[in-house]
PDB file of C-alpha atoms in Angstrom:
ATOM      1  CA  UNK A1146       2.861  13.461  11.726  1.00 73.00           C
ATOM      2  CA  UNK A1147       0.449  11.578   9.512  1.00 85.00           C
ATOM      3  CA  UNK A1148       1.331  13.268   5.330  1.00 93.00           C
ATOM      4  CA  UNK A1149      -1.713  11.412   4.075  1.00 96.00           C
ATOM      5  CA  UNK A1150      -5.225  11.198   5.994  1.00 96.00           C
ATOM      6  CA  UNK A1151      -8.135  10.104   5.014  1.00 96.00           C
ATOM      7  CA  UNK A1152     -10.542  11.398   7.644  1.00 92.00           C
ATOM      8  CA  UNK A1153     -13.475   9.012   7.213  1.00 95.00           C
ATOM      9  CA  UNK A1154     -12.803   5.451   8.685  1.00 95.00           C
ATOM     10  CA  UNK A1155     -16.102   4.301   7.178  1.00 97.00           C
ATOM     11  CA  UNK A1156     -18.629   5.350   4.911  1.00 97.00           C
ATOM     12  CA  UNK A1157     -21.969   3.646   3.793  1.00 98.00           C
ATOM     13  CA  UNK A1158     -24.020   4.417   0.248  1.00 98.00           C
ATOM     14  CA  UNK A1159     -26.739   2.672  -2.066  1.00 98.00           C
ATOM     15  CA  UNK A1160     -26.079   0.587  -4.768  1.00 98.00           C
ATOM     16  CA  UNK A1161     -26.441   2.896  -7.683  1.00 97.00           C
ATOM     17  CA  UNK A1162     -25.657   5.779  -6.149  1.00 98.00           C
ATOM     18  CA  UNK A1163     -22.370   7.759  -5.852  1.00 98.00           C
ATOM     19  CA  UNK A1164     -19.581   6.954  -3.453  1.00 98.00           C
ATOM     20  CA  UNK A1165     -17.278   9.859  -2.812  1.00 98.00           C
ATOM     21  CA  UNK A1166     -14.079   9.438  -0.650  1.00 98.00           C
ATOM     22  CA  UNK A1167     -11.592  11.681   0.083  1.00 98.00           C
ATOM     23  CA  UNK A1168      -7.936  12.282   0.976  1.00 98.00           C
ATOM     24  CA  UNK A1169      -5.906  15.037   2.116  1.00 98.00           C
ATOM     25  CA  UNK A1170      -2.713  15.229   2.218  1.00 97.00           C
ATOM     26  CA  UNK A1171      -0.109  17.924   3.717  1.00 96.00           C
ATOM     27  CA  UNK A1172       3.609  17.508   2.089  1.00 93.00           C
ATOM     28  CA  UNK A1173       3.816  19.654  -1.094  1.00 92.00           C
ATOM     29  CA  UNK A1174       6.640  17.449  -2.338  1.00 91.00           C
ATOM     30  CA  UNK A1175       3.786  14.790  -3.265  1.00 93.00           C
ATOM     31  CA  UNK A1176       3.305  14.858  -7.515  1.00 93.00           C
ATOM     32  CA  UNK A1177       1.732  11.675  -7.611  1.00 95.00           C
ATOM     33  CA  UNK A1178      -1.629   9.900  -6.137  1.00 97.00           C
ATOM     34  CA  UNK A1179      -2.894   6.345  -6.265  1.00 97.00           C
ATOM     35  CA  UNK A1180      -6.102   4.912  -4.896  1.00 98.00           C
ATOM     36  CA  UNK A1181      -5.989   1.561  -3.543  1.00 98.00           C
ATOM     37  CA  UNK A1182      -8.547  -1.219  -2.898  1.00 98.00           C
ATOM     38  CA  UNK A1183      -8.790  -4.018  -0.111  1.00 97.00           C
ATOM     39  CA  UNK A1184     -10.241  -6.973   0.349  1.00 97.00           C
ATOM     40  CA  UNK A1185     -10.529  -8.978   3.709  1.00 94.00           C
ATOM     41  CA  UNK A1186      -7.436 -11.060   3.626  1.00 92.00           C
ATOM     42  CA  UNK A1187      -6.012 -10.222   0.206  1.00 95.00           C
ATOM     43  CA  UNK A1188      -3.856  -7.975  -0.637  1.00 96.00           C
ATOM     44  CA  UNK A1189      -4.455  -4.268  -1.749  1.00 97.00           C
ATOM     45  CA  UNK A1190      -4.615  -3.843  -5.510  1.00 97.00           C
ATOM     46  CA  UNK A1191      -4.052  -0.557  -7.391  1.00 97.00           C
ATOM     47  CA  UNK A1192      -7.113   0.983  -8.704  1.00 97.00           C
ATOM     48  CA  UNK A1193      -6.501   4.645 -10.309  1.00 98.00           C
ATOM     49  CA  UNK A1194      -3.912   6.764 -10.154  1.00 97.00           C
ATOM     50  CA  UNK A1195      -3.190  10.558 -10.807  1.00 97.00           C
ATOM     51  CA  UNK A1196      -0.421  12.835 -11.652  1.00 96.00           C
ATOM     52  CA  UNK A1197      -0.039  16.256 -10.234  1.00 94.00           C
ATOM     53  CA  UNK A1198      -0.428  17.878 -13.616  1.00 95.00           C
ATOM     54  CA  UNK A1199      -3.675  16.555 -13.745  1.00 96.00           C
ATOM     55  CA  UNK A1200      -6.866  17.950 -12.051  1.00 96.00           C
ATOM     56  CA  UNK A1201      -9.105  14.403 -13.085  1.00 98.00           C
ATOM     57  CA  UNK A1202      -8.232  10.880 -14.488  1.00 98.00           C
ATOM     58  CA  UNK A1203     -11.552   8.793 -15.242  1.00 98.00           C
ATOM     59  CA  UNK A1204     -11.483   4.909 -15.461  1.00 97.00           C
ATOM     60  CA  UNK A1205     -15.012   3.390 -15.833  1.00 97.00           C
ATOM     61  CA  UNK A1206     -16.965   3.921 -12.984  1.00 98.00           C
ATOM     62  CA  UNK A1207     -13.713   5.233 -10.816  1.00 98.00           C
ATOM     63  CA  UNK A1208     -13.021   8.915 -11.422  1.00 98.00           C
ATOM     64  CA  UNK A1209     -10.438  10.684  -9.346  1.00 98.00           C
ATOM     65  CA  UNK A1210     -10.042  14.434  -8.769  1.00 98.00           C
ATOM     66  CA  UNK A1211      -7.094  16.606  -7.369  1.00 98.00           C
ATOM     67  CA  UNK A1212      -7.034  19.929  -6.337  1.00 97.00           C
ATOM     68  CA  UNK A1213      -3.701  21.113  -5.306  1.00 96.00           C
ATOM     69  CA  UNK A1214      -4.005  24.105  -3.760  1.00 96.00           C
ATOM     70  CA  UNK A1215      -6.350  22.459  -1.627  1.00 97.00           C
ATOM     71  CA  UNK A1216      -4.052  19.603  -1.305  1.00 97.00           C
ATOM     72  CA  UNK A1217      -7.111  17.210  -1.482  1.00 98.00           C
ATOM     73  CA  UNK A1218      -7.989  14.551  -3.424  1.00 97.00           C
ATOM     74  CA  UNK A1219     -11.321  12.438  -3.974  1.00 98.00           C
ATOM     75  CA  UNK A1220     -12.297   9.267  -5.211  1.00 98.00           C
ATOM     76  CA  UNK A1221     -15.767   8.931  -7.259  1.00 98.00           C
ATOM     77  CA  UNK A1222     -17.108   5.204  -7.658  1.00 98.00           C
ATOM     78  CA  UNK A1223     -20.606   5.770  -9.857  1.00 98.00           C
ATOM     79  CA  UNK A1224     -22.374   3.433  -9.829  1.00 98.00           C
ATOM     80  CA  UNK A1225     -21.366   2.109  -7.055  1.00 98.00           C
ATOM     81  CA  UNK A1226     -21.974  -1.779  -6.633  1.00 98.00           C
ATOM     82  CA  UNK A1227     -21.851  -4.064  -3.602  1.00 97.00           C
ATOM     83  CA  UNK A1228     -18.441  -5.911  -5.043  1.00 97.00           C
ATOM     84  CA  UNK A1229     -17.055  -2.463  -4.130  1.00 98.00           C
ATOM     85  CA  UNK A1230     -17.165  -2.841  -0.592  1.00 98.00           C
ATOM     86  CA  UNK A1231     -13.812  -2.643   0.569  1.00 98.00           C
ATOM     87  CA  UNK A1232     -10.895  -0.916   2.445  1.00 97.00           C
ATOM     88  CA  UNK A1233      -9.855   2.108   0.140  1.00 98.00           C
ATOM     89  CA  UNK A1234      -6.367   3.276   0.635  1.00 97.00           C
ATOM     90  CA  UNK A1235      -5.150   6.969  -0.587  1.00 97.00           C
ATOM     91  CA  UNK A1236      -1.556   6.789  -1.513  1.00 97.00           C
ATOM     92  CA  UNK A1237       1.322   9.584  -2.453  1.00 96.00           C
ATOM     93  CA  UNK A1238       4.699   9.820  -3.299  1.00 94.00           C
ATOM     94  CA  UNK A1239       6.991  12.048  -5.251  1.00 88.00           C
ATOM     95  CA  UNK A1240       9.748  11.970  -8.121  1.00 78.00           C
ATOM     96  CA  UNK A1241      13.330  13.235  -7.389  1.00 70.00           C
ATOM     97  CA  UNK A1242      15.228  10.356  -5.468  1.00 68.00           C
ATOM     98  CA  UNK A1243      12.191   8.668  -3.252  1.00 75.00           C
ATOM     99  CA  UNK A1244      12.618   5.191  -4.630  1.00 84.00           C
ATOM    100  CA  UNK A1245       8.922   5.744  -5.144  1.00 89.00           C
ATOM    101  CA  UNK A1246       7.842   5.043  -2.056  1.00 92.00           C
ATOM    102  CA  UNK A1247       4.482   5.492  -1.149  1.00 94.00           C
ATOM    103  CA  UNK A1248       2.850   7.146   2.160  1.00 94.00           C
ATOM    104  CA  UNK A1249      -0.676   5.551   2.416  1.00 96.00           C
ATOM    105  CA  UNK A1250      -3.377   7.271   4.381  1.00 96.00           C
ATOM    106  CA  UNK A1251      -5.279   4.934   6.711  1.00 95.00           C
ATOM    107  CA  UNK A1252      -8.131   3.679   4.927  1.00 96.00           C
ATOM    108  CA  UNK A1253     -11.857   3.994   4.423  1.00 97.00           C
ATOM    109  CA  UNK A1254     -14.021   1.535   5.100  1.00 97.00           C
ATOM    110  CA  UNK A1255     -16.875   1.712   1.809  1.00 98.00           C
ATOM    111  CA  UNK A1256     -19.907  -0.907   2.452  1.00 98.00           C
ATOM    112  CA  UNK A1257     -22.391  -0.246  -0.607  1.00 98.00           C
ATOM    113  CA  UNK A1258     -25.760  -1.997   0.413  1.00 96.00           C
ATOM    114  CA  UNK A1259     -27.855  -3.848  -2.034  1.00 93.00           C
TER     115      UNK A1259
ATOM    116  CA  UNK B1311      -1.221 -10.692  -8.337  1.00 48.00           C
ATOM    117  CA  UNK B1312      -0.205 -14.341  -8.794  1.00 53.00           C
ATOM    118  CA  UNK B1313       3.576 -12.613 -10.296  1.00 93.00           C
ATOM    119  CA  UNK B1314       4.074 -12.142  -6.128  1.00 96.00           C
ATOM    120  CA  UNK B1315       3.863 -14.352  -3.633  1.00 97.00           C
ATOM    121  CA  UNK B1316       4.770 -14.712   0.039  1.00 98.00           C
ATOM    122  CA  UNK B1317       5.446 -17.600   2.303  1.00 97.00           C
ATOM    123  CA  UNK B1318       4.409 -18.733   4.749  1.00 97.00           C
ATOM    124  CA  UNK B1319       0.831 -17.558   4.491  1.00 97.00           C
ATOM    125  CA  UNK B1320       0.213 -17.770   8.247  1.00 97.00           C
ATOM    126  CA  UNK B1321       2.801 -18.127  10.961  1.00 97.00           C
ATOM    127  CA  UNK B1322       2.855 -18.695  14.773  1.00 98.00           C
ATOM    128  CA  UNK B1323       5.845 -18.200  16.267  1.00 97.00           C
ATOM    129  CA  UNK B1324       6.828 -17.409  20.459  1.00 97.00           C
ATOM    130  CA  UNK B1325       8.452 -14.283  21.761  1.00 97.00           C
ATOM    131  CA  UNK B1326      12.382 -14.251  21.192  1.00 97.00           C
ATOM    132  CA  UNK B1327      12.404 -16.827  18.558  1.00 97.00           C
ATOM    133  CA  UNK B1328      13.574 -15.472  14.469  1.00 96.00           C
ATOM    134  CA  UNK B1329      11.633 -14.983  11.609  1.00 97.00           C
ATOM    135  CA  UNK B1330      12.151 -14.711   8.117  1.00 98.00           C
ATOM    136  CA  UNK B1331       9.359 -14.124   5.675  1.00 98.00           C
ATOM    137  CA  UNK B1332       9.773 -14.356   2.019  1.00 98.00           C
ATOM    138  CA  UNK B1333       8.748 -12.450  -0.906  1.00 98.00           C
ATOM    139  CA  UNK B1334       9.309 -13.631  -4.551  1.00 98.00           C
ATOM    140  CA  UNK B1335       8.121 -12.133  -7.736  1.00 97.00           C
ATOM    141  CA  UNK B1336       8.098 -12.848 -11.645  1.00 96.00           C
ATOM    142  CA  UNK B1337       7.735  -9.873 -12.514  1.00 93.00           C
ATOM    143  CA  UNK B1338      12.046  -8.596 -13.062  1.00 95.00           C
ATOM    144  CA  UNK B1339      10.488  -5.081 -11.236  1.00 95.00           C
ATOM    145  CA  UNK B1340      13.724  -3.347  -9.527  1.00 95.00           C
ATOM    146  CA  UNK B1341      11.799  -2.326  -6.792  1.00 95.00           C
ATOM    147  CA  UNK B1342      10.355  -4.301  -3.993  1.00 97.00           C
ATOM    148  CA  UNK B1343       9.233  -3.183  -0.615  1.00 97.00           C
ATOM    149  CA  UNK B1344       7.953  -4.496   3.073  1.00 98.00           C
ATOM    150  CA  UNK B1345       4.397  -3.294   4.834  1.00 98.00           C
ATOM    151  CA  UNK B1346       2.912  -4.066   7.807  1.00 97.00           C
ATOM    152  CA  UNK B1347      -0.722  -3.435   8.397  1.00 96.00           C
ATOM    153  CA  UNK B1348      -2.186  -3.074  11.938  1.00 94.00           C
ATOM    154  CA  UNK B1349      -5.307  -1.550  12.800  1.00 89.00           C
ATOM    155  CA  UNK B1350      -5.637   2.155  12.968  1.00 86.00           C
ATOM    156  CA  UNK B1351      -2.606   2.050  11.230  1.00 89.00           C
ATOM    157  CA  UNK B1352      -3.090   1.253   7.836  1.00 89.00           C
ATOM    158  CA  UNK B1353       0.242   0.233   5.636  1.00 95.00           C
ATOM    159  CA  UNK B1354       3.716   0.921   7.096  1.00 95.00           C
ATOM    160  CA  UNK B1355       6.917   1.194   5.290  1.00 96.00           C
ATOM    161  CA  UNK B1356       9.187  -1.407   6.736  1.00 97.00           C
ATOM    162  CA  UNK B1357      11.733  -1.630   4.490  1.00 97.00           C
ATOM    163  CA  UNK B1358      12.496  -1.166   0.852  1.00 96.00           C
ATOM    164  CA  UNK B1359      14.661  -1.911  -2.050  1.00 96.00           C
ATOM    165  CA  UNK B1360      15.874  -0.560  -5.027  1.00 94.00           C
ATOM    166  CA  UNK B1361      18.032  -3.048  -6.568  1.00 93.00           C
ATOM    167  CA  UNK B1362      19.878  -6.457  -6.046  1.00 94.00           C
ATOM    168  CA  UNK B1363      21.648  -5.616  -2.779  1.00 92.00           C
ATOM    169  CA  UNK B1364      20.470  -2.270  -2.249  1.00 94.00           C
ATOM    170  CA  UNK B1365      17.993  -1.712   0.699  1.00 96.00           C
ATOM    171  CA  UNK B1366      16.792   1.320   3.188  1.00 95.00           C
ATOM    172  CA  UNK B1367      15.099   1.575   6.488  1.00 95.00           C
ATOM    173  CA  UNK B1368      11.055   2.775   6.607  1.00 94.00           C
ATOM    174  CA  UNK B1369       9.130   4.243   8.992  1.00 92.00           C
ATOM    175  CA  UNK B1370       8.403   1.073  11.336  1.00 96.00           C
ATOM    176  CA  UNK B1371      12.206  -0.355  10.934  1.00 96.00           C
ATOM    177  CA  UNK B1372      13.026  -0.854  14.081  1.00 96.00           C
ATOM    178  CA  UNK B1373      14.001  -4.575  14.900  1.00 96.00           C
ATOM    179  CA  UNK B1374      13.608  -5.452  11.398  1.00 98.00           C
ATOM    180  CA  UNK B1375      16.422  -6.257   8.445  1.00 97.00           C
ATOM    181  CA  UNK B1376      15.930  -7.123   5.015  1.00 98.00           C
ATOM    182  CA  UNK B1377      18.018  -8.774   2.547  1.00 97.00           C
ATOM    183  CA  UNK B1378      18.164  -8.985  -1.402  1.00 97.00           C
ATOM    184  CA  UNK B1379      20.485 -11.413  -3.085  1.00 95.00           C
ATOM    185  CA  UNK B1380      18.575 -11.470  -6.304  1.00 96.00           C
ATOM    186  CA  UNK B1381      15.899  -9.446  -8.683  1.00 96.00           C
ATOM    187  CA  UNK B1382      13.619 -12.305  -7.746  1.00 97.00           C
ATOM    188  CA  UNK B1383      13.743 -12.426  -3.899  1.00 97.00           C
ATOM    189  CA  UNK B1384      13.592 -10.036  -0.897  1.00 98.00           C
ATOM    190  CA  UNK B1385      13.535 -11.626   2.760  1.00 98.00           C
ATOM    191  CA  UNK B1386      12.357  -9.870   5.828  1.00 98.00           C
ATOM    192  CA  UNK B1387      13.657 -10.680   9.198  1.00 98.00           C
ATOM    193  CA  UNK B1388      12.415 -10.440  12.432  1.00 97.00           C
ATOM    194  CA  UNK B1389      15.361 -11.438  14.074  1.00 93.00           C
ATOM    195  CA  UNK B1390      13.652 -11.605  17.711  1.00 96.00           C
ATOM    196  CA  UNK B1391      10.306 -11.661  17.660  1.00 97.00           C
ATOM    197  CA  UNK B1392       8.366  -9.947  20.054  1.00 97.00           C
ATOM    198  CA  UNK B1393       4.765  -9.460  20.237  1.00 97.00           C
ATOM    199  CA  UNK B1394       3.832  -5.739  18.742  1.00 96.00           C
ATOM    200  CA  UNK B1395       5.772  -7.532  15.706  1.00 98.00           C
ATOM    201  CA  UNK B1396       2.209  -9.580  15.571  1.00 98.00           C
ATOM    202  CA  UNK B1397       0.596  -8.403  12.326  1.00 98.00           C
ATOM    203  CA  UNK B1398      -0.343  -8.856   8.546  1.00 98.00           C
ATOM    204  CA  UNK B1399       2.887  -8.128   6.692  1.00 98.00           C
ATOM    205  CA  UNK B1400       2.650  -7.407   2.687  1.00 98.00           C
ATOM    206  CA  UNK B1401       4.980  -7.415   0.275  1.00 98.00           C
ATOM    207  CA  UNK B1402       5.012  -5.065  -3.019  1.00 97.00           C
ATOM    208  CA  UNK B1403       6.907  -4.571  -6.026  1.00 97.00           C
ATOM    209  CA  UNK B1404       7.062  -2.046  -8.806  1.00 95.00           C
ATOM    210  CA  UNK B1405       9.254  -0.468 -11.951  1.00 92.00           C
ATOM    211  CA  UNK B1406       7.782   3.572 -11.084  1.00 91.00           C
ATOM    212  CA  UNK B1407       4.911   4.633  -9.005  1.00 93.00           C
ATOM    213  CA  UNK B1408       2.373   1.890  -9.042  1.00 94.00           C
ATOM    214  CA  UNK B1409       2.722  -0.653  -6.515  1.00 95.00           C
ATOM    215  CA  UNK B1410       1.928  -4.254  -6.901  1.00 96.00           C
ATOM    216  CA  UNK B1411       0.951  -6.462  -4.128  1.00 97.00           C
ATOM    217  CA  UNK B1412       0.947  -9.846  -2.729  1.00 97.00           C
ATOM    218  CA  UNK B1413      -1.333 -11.961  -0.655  1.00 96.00           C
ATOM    219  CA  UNK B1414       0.201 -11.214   2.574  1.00 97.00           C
ATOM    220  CA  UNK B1415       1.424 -12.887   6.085  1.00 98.00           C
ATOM    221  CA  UNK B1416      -0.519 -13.109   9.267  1.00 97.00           C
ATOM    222  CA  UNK B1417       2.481 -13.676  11.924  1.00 98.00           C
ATOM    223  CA  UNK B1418       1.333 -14.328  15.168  1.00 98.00           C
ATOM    224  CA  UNK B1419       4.018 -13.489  18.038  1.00 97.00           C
ATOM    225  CA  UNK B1420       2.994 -15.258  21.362  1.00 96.00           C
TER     226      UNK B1420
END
């Protein structure tokens, strides 16, 4: 039973305009949320990040939301730029003896044409 | 991150034979882990540790072990490679929640 999904295997947007993804995920355990990006043939690297007493943590352009009760999250790249095409990866885990592991969600595919 | 990196980069190996991929870091994090990532799949716990020695099963453990003799170092074995074992494997390492990643392994099983 997939814990983390990310429902949209691709999604396509302007540059300059908004990119939205989103996550949901369904184990209530989960207190903490990372976003993840992916280039062809490199590894992922950690973008943004988000604790469960938080509802938004902004970097930059990369803003991410929670909403708990919804058990969804979203990512918000503004402006978004064609060096942000990439695999995104959603990403939980939870404190209280997981070793931090992390459950990843399957990834989004984000091509931002010029 | 050039504080993790994992050799070989690419590997061809036939069906039956062992594998062992290694991951080394600068970093001194406690925590390192193994991922594959297949298509439709995206990353799968293989295995992880937690310290020098100490090591657990993931979700996808299954004909994989894993051994960690230092901070530094954490091997993955295949130790009979068969062909759904064909994949991009990452390593990661971290001290709490955010995990850092290296370039990866393309192992070919034929």
């Amino acid at each position: 039973d997939q814990q983390v999904k990310q429902n949209s295997p691709s999604l396509s947007v302007q540059e300059g305009r908004i990119s939205i993804l989103n996550c949901d995920y369904t184990n209530s355990m989960f207190d903490y949320f990372l976003w993840y990006k992916k280039y062809p043939a490199e590894g992922p690297t950690f973008l943004i990040s988000i604790s469960s007493i938080k509802d938004k943590n902004e970097d930059g352009r990369f803003t991410v939301f929670l909403n708990k009760s919804a058990k969804h999250l979203s990512l918000h790249i503004v402006p978004s730029q064609p060096g942000d095409s990439a695999v995104y990866f959603c990403a939980a885990s939870w404190d209280g003896g997981s070793n931090y592991k992390l459950t990843f969600g399957k990834g989004t595919l984000l091509t931002v044409n010029p | 991150d050039a504080g993790i990196t994992q050799s070989p980069r690419h590997k061809v190996t036939e069906t039956g034979t062992p594998v062992t991929l290694r991951c080394h870091q600068t970093e001194n994090h406690r925590y390192m882990y193994w991922y594959r990532q297949d298509p439709g799949h995206g990353l799968r716990l293989i295995h992880y540790s937690y310290g020098v020695k100490d090591t657990d099963k993931g979700e996808v453990s299954d004909g994989y072990s894993v051994s960690r003799s230092k901070t530094e170092d954490f091997l993955l074995t295949l130790e009979s490679a068969t062909s759904s074992q064909t994949s991009v494997y990452f390593c990661a390492t971290s001290m709490r929640y955010e995990q850092y990643f290296g370039p990866g392994t393309r192992l070919t099983v034929t």
